[in-house]
Every structure is written in structure tokens, then in C-alpha cells.
Coordinates of C-alpha atoms and ligand atoms in Angstrom, one line a residue:
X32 CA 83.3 87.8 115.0
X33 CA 80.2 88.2 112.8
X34 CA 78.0 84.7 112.1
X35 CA 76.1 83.5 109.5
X36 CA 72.8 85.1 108.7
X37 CA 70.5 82.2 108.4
X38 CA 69.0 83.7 105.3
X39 CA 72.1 83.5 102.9
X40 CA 73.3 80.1 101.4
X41 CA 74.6 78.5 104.5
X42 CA 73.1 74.8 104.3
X43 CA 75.9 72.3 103.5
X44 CA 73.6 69.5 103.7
X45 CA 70.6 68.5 100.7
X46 CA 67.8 69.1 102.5
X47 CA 64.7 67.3 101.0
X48 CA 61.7 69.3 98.8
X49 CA 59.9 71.2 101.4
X50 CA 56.5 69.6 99.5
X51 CA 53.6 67.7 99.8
X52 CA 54.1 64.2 98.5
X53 CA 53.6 64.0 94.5
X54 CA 50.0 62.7 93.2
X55 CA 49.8 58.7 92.0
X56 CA 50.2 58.3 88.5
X57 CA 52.1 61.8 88.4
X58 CA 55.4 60.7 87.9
X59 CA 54.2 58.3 85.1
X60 CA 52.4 60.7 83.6
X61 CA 55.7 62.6 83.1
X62 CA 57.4 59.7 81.8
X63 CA 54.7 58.8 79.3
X64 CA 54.9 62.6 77.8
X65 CA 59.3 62.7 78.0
X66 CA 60.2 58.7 77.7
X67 CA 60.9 57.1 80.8
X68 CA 64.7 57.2 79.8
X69 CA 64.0 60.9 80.3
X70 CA 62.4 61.2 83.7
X71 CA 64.6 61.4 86.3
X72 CA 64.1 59.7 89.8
X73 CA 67.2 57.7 91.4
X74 CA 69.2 59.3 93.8
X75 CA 72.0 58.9 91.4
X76 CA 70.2 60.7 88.9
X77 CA 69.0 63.1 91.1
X78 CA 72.2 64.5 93.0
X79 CA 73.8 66.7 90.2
X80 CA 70.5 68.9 90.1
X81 CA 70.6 69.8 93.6
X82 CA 72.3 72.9 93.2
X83 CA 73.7 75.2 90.3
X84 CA 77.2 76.7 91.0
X85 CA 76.2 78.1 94.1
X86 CA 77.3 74.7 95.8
X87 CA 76.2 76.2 99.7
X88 CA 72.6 76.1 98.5
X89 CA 71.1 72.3 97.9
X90 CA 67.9 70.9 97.4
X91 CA 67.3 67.7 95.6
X92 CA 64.8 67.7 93.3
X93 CA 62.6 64.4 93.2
X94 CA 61.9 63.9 89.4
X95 CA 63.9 66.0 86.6
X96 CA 62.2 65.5 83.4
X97 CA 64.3 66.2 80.2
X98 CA 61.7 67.2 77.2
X99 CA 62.5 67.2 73.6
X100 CA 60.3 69.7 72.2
X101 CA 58.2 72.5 72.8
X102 CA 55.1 69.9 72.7
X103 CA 57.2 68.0 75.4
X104 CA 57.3 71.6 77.7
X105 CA 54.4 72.1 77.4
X106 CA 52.7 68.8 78.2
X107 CA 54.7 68.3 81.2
X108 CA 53.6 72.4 82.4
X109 CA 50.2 71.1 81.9
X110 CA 50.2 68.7 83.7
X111 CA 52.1 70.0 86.8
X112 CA 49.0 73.0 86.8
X113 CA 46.9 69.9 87.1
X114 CA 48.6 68.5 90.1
X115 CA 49.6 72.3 91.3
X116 CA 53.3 71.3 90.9
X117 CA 55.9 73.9 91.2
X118 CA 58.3 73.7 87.9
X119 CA 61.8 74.7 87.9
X120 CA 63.7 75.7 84.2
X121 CA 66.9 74.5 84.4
X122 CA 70.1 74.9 81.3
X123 CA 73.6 74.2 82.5
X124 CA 73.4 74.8 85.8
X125 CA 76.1 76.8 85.8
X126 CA 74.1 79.8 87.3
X127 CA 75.8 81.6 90.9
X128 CA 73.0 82.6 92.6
X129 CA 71.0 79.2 93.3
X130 CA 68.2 79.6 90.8
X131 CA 67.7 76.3 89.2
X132 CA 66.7 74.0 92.1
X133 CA 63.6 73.6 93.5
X134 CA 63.6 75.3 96.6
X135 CA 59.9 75.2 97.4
X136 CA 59.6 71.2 96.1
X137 CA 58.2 70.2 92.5
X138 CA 60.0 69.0 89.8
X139 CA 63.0 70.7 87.3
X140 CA 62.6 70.7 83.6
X141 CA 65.9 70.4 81.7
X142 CA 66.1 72.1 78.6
X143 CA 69.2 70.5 78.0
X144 CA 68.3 68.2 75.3
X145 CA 66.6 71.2 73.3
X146 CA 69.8 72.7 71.2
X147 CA 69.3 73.1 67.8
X148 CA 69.8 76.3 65.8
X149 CA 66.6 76.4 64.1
X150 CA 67.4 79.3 61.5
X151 CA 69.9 81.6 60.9
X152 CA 68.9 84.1 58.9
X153 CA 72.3 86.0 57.2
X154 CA 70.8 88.9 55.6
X155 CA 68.7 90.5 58.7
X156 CA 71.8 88.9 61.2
X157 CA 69.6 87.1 63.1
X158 CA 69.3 83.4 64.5
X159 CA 66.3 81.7 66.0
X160 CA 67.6 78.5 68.4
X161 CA 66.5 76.4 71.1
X162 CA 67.1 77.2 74.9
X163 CA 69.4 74.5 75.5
X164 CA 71.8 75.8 72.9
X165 CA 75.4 75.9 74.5
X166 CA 76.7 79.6 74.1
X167 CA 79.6 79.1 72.9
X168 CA 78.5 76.6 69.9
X169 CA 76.1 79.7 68.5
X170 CA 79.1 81.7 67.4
X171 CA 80.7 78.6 65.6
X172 CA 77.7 77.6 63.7
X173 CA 77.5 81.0 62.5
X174 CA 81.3 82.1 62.1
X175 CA 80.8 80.7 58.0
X176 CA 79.4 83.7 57.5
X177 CA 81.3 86.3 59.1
X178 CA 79.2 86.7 62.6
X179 CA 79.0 85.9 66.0
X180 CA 77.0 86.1 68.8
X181 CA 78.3 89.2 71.4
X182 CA 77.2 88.3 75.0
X183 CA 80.3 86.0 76.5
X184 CA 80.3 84.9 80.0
X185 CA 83.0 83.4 80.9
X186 CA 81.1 80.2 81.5
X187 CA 80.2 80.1 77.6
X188 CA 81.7 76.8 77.1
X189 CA 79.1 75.2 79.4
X190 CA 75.9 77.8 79.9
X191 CA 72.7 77.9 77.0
X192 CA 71.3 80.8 75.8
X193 CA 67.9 79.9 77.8
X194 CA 69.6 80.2 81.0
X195 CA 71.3 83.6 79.3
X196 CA 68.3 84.7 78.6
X197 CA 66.3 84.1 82.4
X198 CA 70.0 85.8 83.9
X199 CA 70.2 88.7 81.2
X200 CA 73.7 87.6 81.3
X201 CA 76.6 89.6 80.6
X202 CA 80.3 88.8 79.9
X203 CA 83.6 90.4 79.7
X204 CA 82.9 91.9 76.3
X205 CA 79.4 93.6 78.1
X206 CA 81.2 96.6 77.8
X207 CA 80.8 97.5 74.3
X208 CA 78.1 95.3 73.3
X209 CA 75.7 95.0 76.3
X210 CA 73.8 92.0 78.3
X211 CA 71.6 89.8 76.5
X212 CA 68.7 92.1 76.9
X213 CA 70.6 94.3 74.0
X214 CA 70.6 91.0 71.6
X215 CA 66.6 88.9 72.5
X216 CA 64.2 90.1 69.7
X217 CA 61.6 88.0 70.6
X218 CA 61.1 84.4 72.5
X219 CA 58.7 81.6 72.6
X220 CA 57.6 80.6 76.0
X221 CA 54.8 78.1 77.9
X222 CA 53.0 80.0 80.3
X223 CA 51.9 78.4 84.0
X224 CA 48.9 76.5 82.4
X225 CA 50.9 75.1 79.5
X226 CA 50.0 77.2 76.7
X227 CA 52.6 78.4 74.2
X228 CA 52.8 82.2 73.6
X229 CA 55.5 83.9 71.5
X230 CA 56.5 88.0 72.9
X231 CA 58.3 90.2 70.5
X232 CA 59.2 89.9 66.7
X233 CA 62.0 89.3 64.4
X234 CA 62.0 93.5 63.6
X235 CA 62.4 94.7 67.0
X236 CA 60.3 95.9 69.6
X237 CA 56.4 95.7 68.9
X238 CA 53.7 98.0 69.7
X239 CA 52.9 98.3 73.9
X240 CA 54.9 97.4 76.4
X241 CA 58.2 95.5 76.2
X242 CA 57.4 91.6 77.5
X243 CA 60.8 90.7 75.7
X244 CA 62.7 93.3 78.0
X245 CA 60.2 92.4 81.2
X246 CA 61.1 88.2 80.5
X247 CA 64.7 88.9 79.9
X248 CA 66.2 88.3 83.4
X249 CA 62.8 87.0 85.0
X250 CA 65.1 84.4 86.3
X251 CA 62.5 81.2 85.2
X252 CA 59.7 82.7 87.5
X253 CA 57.5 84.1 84.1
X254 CA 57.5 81.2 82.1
X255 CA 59.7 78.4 80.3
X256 CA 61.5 79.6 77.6
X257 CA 61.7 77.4 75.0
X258 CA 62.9 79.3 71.9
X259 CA 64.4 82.5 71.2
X260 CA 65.6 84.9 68.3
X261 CA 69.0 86.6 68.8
X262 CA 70.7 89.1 66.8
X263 CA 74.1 88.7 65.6
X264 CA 76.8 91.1 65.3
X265 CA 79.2 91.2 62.7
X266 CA 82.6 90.0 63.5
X267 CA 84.8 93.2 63.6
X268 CA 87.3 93.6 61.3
X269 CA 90.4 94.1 63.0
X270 CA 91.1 93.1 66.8
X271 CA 94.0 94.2 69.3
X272 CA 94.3 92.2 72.7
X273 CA 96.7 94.2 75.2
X274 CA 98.0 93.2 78.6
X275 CA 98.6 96.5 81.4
X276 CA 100.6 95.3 83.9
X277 CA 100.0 96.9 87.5
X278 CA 101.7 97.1 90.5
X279 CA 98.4 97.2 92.6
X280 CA 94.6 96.4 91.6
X281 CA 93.9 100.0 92.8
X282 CA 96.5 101.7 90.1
X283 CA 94.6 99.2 87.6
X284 CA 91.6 100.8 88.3
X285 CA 92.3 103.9 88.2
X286 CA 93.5 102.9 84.5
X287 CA 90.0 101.7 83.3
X288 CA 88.5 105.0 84.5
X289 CA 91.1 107.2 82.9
X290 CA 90.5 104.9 79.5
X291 CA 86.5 105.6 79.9
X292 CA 87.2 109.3 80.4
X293 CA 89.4 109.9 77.4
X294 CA 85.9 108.9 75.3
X295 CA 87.5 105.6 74.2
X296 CA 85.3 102.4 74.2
X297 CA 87.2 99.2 74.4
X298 CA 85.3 95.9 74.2
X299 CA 86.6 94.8 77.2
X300 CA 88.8 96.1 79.8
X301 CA 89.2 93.2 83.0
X302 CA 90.9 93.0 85.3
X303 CA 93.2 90.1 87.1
X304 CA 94.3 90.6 90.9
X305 CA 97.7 89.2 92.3
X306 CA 96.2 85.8 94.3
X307 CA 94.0 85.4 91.2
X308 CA 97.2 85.9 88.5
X309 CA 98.8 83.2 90.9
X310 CA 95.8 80.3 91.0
X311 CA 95.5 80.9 86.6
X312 CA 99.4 80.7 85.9
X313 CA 100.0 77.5 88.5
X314 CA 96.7 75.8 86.5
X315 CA 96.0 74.5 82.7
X316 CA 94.7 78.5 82.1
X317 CA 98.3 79.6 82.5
X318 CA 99.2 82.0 79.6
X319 CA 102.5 83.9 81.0
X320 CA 101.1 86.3 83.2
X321 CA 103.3 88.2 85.6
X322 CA 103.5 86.4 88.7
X323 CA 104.9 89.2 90.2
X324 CA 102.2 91.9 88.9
X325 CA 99.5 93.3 91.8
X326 CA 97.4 93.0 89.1
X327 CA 96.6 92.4 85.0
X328 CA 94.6 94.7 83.1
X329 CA 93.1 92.8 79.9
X330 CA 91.9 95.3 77.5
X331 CA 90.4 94.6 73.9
X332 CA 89.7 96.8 71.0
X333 CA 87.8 96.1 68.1
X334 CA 86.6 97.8 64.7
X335 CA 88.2 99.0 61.5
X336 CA 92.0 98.2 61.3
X337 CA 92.6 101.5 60.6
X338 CA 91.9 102.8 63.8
X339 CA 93.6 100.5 66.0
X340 CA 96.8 101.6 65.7
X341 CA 96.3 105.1 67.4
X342 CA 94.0 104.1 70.1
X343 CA 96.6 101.1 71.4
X344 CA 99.3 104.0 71.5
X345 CA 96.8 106.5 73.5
X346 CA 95.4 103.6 75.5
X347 CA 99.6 102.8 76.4
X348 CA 100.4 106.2 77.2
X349 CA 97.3 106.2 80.0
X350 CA 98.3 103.0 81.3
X351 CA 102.0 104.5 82.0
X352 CA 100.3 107.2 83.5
X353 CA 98.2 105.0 85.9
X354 CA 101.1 102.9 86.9
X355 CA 101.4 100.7 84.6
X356 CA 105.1 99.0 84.7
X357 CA 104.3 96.8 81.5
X358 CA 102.1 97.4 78.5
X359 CA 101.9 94.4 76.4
X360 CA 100.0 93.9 73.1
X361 CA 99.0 89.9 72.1
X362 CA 101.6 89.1 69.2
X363 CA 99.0 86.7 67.2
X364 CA 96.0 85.0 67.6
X365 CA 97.0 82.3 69.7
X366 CA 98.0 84.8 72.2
X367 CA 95.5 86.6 72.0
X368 CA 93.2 83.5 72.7
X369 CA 95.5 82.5 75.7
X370 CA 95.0 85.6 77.5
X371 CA 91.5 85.0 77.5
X372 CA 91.4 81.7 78.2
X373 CA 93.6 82.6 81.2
X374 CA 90.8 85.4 82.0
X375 CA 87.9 83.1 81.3
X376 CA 88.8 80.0 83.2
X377 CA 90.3 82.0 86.4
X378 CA 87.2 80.9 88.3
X379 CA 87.9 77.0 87.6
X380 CA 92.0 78.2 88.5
X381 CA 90.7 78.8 91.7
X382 CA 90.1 75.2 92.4
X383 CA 93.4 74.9 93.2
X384 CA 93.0 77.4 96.3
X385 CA 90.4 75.8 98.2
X386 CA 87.9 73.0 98.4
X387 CA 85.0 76.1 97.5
X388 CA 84.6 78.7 95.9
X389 CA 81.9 82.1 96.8
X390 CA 81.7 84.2 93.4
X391 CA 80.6 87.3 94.9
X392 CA 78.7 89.8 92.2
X393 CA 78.1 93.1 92.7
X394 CA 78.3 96.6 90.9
X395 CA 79.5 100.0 91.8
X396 CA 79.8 103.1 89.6
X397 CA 83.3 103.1 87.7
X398 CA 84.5 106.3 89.5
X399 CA 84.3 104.2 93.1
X400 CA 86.3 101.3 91.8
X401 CA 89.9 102.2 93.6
X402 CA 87.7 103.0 96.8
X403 CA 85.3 100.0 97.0
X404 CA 88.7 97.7 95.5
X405 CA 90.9 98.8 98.7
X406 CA 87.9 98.4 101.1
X407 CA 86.8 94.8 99.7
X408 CA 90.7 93.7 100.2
X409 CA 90.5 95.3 103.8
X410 CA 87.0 93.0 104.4
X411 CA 88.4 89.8 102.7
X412 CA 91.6 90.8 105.6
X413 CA 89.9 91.7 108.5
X414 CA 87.6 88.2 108.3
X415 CA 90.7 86.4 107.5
X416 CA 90.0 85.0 104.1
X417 CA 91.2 84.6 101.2
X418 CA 90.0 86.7 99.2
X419 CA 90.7 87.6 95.0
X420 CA 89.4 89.4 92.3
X421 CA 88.9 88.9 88.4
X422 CA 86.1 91.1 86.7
X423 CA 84.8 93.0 84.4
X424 CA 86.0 96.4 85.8
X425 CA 84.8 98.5 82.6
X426 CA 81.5 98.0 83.8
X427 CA 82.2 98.8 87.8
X428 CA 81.0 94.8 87.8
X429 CA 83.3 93.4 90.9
X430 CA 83.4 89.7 91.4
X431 CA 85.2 89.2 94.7
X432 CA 85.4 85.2 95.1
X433 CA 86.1 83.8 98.2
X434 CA 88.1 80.3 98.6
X435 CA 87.3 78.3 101.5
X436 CA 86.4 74.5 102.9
X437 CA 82.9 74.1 103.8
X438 CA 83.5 71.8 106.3
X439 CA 85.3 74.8 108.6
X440 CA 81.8 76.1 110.0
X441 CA 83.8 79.0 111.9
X442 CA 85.3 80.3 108.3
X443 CA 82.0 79.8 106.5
X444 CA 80.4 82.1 108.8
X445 CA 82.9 84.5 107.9
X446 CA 82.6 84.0 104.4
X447 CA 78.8 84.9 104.5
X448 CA 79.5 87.9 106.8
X449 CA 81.9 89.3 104.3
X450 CA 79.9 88.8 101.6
X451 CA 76.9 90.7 103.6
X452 CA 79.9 93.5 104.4
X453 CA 81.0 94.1 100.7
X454 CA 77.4 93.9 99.1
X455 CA 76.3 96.6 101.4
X456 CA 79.7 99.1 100.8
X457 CA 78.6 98.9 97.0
X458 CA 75.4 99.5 97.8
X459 CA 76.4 102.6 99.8
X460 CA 79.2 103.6 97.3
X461 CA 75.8 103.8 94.5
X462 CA 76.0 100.4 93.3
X463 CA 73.4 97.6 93.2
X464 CA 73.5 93.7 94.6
X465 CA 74.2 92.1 91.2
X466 CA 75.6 92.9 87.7
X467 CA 75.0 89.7 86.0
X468 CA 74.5 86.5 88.2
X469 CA 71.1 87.5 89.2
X470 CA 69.5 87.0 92.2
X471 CA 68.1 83.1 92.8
X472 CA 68.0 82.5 96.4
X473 CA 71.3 84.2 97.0
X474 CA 70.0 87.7 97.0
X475 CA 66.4 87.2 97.0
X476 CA 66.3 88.6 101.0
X477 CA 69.0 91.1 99.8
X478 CA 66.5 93.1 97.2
X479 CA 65.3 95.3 100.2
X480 CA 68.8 97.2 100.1
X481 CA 68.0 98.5 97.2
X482 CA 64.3 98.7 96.4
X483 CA 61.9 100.2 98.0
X484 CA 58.2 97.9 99.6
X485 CA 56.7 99.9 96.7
X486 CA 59.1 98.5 93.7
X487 CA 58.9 94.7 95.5
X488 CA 55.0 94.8 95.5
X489 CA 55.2 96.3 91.4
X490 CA 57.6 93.2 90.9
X491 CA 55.6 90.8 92.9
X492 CA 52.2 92.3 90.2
X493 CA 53.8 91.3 87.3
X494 CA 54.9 88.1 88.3
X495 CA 51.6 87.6 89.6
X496 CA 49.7 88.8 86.3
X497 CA 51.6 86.1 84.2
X498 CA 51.6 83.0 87.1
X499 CA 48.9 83.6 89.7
X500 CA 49.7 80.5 91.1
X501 CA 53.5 81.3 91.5
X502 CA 54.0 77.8 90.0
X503 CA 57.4 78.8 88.2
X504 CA 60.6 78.8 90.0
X505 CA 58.8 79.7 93.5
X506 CA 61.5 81.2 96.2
X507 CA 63.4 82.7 93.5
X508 CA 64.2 86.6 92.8
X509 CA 61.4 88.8 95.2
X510 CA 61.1 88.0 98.6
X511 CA 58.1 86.2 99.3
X512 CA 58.5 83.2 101.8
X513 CA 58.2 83.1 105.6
X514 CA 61.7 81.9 106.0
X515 CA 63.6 85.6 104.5
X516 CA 62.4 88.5 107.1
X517 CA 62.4 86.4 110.0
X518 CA 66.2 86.2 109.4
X519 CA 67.3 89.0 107.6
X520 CA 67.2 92.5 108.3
X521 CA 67.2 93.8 105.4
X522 CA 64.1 92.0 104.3
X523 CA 61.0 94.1 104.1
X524 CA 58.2 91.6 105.1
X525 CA 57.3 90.3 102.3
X526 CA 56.6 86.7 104.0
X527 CA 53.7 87.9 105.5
X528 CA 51.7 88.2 102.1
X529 CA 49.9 84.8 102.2
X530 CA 50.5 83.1 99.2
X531 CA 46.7 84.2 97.7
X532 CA 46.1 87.3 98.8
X533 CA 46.3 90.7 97.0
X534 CA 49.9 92.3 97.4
X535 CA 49.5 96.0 98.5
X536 CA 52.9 98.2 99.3
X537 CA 53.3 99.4 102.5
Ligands
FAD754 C1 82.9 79.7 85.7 C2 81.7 80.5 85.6 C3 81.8 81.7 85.0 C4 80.7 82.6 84.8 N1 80.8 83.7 84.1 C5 79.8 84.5 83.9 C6 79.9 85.8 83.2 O1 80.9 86.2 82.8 N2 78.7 86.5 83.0 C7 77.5 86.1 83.5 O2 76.5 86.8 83.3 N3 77.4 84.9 84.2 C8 78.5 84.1 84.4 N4 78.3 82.9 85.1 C9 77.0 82.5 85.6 C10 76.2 81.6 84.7 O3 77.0 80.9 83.8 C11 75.1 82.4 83.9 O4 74.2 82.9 84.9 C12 74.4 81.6 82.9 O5 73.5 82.4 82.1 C13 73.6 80.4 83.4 O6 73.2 79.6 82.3 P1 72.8 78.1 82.6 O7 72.4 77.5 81.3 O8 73.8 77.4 83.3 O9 71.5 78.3 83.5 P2 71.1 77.6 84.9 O10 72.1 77.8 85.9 O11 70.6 76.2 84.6 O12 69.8 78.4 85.2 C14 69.9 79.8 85.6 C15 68.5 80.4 85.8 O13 67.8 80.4 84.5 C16 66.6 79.7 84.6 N5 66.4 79.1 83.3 C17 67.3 78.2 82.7 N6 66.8 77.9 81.5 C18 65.6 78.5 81.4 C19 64.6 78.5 80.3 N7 64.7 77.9 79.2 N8 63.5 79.3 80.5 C20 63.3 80.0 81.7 N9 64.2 80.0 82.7 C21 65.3 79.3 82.5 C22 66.7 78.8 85.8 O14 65.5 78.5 86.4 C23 67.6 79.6 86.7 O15 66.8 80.5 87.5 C24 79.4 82.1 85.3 C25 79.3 80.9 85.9 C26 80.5 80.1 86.1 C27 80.3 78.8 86.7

């Protein structure tokens, strides 16, 4: 049987800040910028920043500071480039790839506190709001006037727009309105040495290059975001929420590409295996779904009223023709609104399975979805675990989640193996490593699969051109430390740049 890769997420244990010891006076000097009610130092304190929902990888932070304002940001920045402290952006915590802990010591900012809407602007549907803003709260301060805000992970309940914004997260309705690259017209940020720059504008895309698009998904390593301008979509007029019931996830698959191919674009199409159907119905998510079914296909359709009706009946007919043994349309809102909270909260479901839970992110090309589906089952099989899958198929974005206890070193092994397996089959089937949860330390000795020395090093200039210092979020994203090519292959020896020397490709 395969073992654990020492690169990947496999310490159970919070390990302390690999870091020199912080400067006298440091840690007051923090307070006396945030409060001292908002500087963070007790164990207590401490323990719930050690990780972000990637619960393998932990390392405990030694002061969080939670500023007000972007005076507060950029004080405390400021004063970390004085005492060459690493800084670590943090929102919810809710990320999956381990990005908001300091891996390489220094101290995490919380943006938490920061969630106001500062403007919402009706006429040019646009909103300007604070990085700590809850996702979820955006589109009810702005449902009074008919809008909302697209990108909708499932976690947007609990996740802010900042850490949206450092993930370029997506969400189940991705598939006809994009990531949240597609809705950032312009950001505020404090660069490495403190000072506050703003990229972009409220019109769109300004003259030379695109630093909105190059900060959007920088995963914290660029700067602190501390406010940002979003556009906001009208809410559609009509809305149809239809359940496709399968006797197989690979006959649900095949569904979503036959949809794509007759030219229709739903807003969402997701889908729901058997073990996961099982975990939602038995939990507080349930909303009536099959227990019986291989597997739920959720699709949505928005727009004019008028053309509802004749896309449900064309999108029925293709299900039948896929498999389907059950087509089911959401009789009202409430419905409707069950079968997505069923959808949205099938990762907390999964609770029930296991002690832990792996979300796995990856994405393939849509055509390879029944191929990579039957071959990620056969993985999940062969390293006897148990395996399920909920995602957002319309976008070939799997998210194979793994249940499992921790404390079983044997099966955690195997969980890490499999996850190694199933990132490289998408990889070979055309896919790439992630489709929305970025890469943090999860995937950071993973980017070798699929770029090349010479797209690392470009990578690696940029980050280097806006934080020479690589003070921000260090250990995050590109593969730079010693610790990644020594234990994985795929690793392209990046750990031998020394931390100030010019990068050159290979
Ligand atoms: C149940 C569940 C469901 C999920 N579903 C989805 C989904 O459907 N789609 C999806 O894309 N993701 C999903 N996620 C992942 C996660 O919610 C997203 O990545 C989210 O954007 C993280 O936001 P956060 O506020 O929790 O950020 P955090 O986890 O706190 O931070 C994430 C990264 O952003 C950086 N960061 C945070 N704030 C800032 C800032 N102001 N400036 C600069 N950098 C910053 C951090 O340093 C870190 O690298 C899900 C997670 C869970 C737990």
C-alpha cells in the first residue's frame, strides 16, 4: 500500500511557527495600533487560527491582530516590515487548501471585524464593501433593489468576499456567471511596506495591464486587501430548480454533457452521488432526496419567464435519454431553497460519516467526466475509503471528499495517496489541480504537474515585483521552500532559490 508523501497535509499535530522569536515591544506595538482587546496571544485565543478547513495542516499563529480599518492594516503591515514579520490575511477561515495560517511564522491579520458595505451604487450595479463582508449578507443588503451578488460557494453563509477575492472563488452557479474574477472591478490593498494603493476602477478595466485580474486569486501573497468594488447582477426574472434522478453518477454525467451540447446554459447543473444523497437526507440538510438514487442531478435555469417553459421540457427529454428514472421540477420557493440547502450544506452532512473530512478539488474537461467519475470511485475502492462526490459538474469541477479519523495513521496514508492518485488522472485526462479552492500549502508542491520551471519562475517575478521581501503569506501558492522537492516528486526545485537571489528558469 502507498504512504504518505511527507509534502501533502499530513501533520495531525500544531507544530509551533518555524520563526525567530518576535522583537520586544513588537507585540505591544500591535496592540497599541488594534486595542489590546484586539491582539490576540493566549493559547485559547490562539487555537481556532491554526488552520482553515483543511484541518491536516496546523500551525499556530503567535499573535492574531484584528484591525478596524484600513489605517489599522496598514499600521500593523508597517510595522511588521520594520521587524521583517511575515503577515498572513485571514477572513473566515473557511478556505480548503491551508492558506490562512502562518506556515513560515509571523503573525495573521483578521479582517473579520472589517464588514461594512460602504456604497452601493443602484444605477451602475455596483457595491464597494469591506473584505470581511460575509458573502452571503452582500446579496441581502442589496435584494431592496432587485440585485444580488452571483459568485455562491457553498460556504457563503460563513466565507467574506476578501477571502473570495485572494481564492477567485467560484460556486455552484459559476456556470453561467463565472468566478469572482468576472465580478472585482477594482480593490484597495496595503502593499508589503504598508502603503495603501487602489488597482482598477469603478468602469472596468484601465489602461495596461490587468493588476485586478493578476490580484484576484493571488491567494494573500500580493497584498492585504482591504476593500473591493463588485458588480451586481440583476436578479433574473423567472427561476426553475429541477431535480434528475440517476441510477449511477456516470449516467448523470453523461446528462450535464448532453445539456451543454444541446447549446443550453443552465445556471447550475450539480451533481449529488449515492453515499453523499445518504449523509444530506440522514442530517438537518435533508430535503427528500432519493435515497435510493446513484445519484441527483440539480439543475437551475434562469432568465425571462417566457423561456422557461421550453427549455425544462428539452432539458427533461435529455435527462430521459441519459438515464434519468425521475425528473423533478421544485413546486415553490421553499423547495426550491431546500434543494439547495441540501446541495450546499452536503459537506457539513458529511460530518456524520467520519471524524474528517478531505475535500478534494480538481477539474477535468466536461467530456471526461463519466471516465475520470468511474476511475475516482475505482481509487476511493481500491485504497479502501470512503469515498463521495457532490460538485459542480457543469464546470468539469469534481470535489471528491474523503471521510476518515485522523487518528488511523494507516488510512490517512491512504487518504493522501488517493488524493495524489486522482489529482494526477485529471491531470492526465486535460484537467488542472484546482477549480476553486486554490492552492495554500495543499497544492503548492503539486503546481509542477502542470506548469512548466519557466511559468513557476514568471509566477515567482511577479510576486517578487510587488513583495521582495516575500513578507505576505510566505509558503503559500508557488513552491519555494526547502521542505517541497526534497519530498515530492513532482516538485521542480524551487527550494533551491535562496530566499534573495534572482529567480532564473531552468
Ligand atoms: C463547507 C464549505 C463549502 C465550500 N464551498 C466552496 C465553493 O462552492 N466554492 C469555492 O470556491 N470555495 C468553497 N469553499 C472554500 C472557501 O469557502 C473559499 O475558498 C472562500 O473564498 C474562503 O473565504 P474565507 O473568508 O474563509 O477565507 P480564508 O480561508 O480565511 O482565507 C483564504 C485565503 O485568502 C487569503 N485572504 C483572506 N482574506 C484576505 C484579504 N482581505 N486580503 C488578501 N488575502 C486574503 C488568506 O490568506 C488565504 O490565503 C468551501 C469551504 C467550505 C468549508
Amino acid at each position: 500500500m502507498a504512504t504518505a508523501p511527507d509534502s501533502t497535509p499530513s501533520s495531525t499535530a500544531s507544530e509551533a511557527s518555524p520563526r525567530r522569536p518576535l522583537a520586544d515591544g513588537f507585540v505591544r506595538g500591535l496592540a497599541a495600533i488594534v486595542g489590546r482587546d484586539q491582539c490576540l496571544t493566549t493559547d485559547e485565543e490562539l487555537f481556532v487560527y491554526e488552520c482553515d478547513g483543511l484541518t491536516l495542516d496546523t500551525v499556530r499563529p503567535e499573535v492574531v491582530v484584528l484591525p478596524a480599518s484600513t489605517e489599522e492594516v496598514s499600521a500593523v503591515v508597517a510595522l511588521c516590515a520594520e521587524h521583517d514579520v511575515p503577515v498572513v490575511p485571514r477572513g473566515a477561515g473557511t478556505g480548503l487548501s491551508g492558506g490562512a495560517h502562518p506556515v513560515e511564522g509571523g503573525i495573521v491579520v483578521s479582517l473579520a471585524r472589517m464588514k461594512a458595505v460602504l456604497e452601493v451604487d443602484v444605477e451602475n450595479r455596483l457595491a464597494v464593501v469591506q473584505p470581511g463582508l460575509v458573502n452571503a449578507d452582500l446579496s441581502k443588503v442589496v435584494a431592496e433593489h432587485g440585485l444580488f451578488y452571483a459568485p455562491d460557494p457553498s460556504s457563503q453563509l460563513a466565507c467574506t468576499i476578501g477571502g473570495n477575492v485572494a481564492e477567485n472563488s467560484g460556486g455552484p452557479h459559476t456556470l453561467k456567471y463565472g468566478t469572482t474574477t468576472d465580478h472585482v472591478r477594482a480593490l484597495e490593498l496595503v502593499r508589503p511596506d504598508g502603503r495603501v494603493v487602489r488597482v482598477g476602477s469603478k468602469v472596468g478595466p484601465g489602461i495596461g495591464p490587468d493588476l485586478v485580474g493578476a490580484l484576484v486569486g493571488s491567494e494573500g501573497t500580493l497584498g492585504i486587501v482591504t476593500e473591493v468594488t463588485v458588480e451586481l447582477t440583476p436578479v433574473p426574472e423567472a427561476i426553475e430548480t429541477l431535480l434528475a434522478i440517476f441510477p449511477d453518477v456516470v449516467s448523470a454525467c453523461r446528462c450535464v454533457g448532453a445539456i451543454t451540447l444541446s447549446g443550453l446554459v443552465p445556471a447550475a447543473l450539480e451533481i449529488l452521488d449515492r453515499r453523499t444523497i445518504e449523509a444530506v437526507e440522514a442530517s438537518v440538510y435533508k430535503a427528500g432526496l432519493p435515497r435510493d438514487a446513484g445519484a441527483v442531478l440539480i439543475i437551475e435555469l434562469d432568465g425571462a419567464d417566457c423561456e422557461l417553459a421550453d427549455q425544462v421540457e428539452r432539458i427533461g427529454a435529455l435527462a430521459r435519454e441519459a438515464g434519468a428514472h425521475d425528473f423533478e421540477r421544485a413546486r415553490d420557493e421553499a423547495e426550491r431553497l431546500q434543494f439547495w440547502k441540501a446541495r450546499k450544506g452536503a459537506f457539513g452532512a458529511m460530518g456524520r460519516l467520519a471524524p474528517d473530512l478531505y475535500v478534494h478539488d480538481a477539474v477535468v474537461p466536461r467530456a471526461k467526466l463519466p471516465e475520470v467519475l468511474e476511475q475516482v470511485c475505482e481509487i476511493g475502492d481500491r485504497y479502501r475509503l470512503k469515498l463521495s462526490n457532490v460538485f459542480h459538474a457543469g464546470d468539469g469541477n469534481l470535489h471528491p471528499n474523503i471521510s476518515f479519523d485522523r487518528r488511523d495513521e494507516d488510512e490517512l496514508a491512504r487518504v493522501i495517496a488517493a488524493g495524489e492518485e486522482i489529482l494526477r488522472l485529471c491531470v492526465d485526462m486535460g484537467g488542472v489541480i484546482t477549480g476553486e479552492h486554490g492552492v495554500g500549502t495543499e497544492k503548492r508542491d503539486y503546481m509542477g504537474m502542470v506548469f512548466s520551471d519557466d511559468d513557476l519562475a514568471a509566477m515567482l517575478r511577479l510576486r517578487e515585483a510587488l513583495d521582495p521581501d516575500r513578507r505576505f503569506n510566505p509558503g503559500k501558492l508557488i513552491p519555494t521552500t526547502r521542505f517541497c522537492a526534497e519530498a515530492n516528486p513532482h516538485a521542480r526545485g524551487y527550494d533551491r532559490v535562496p530566499f534573495d537571489e534572482e529567480v532564473t528558469p531552468s
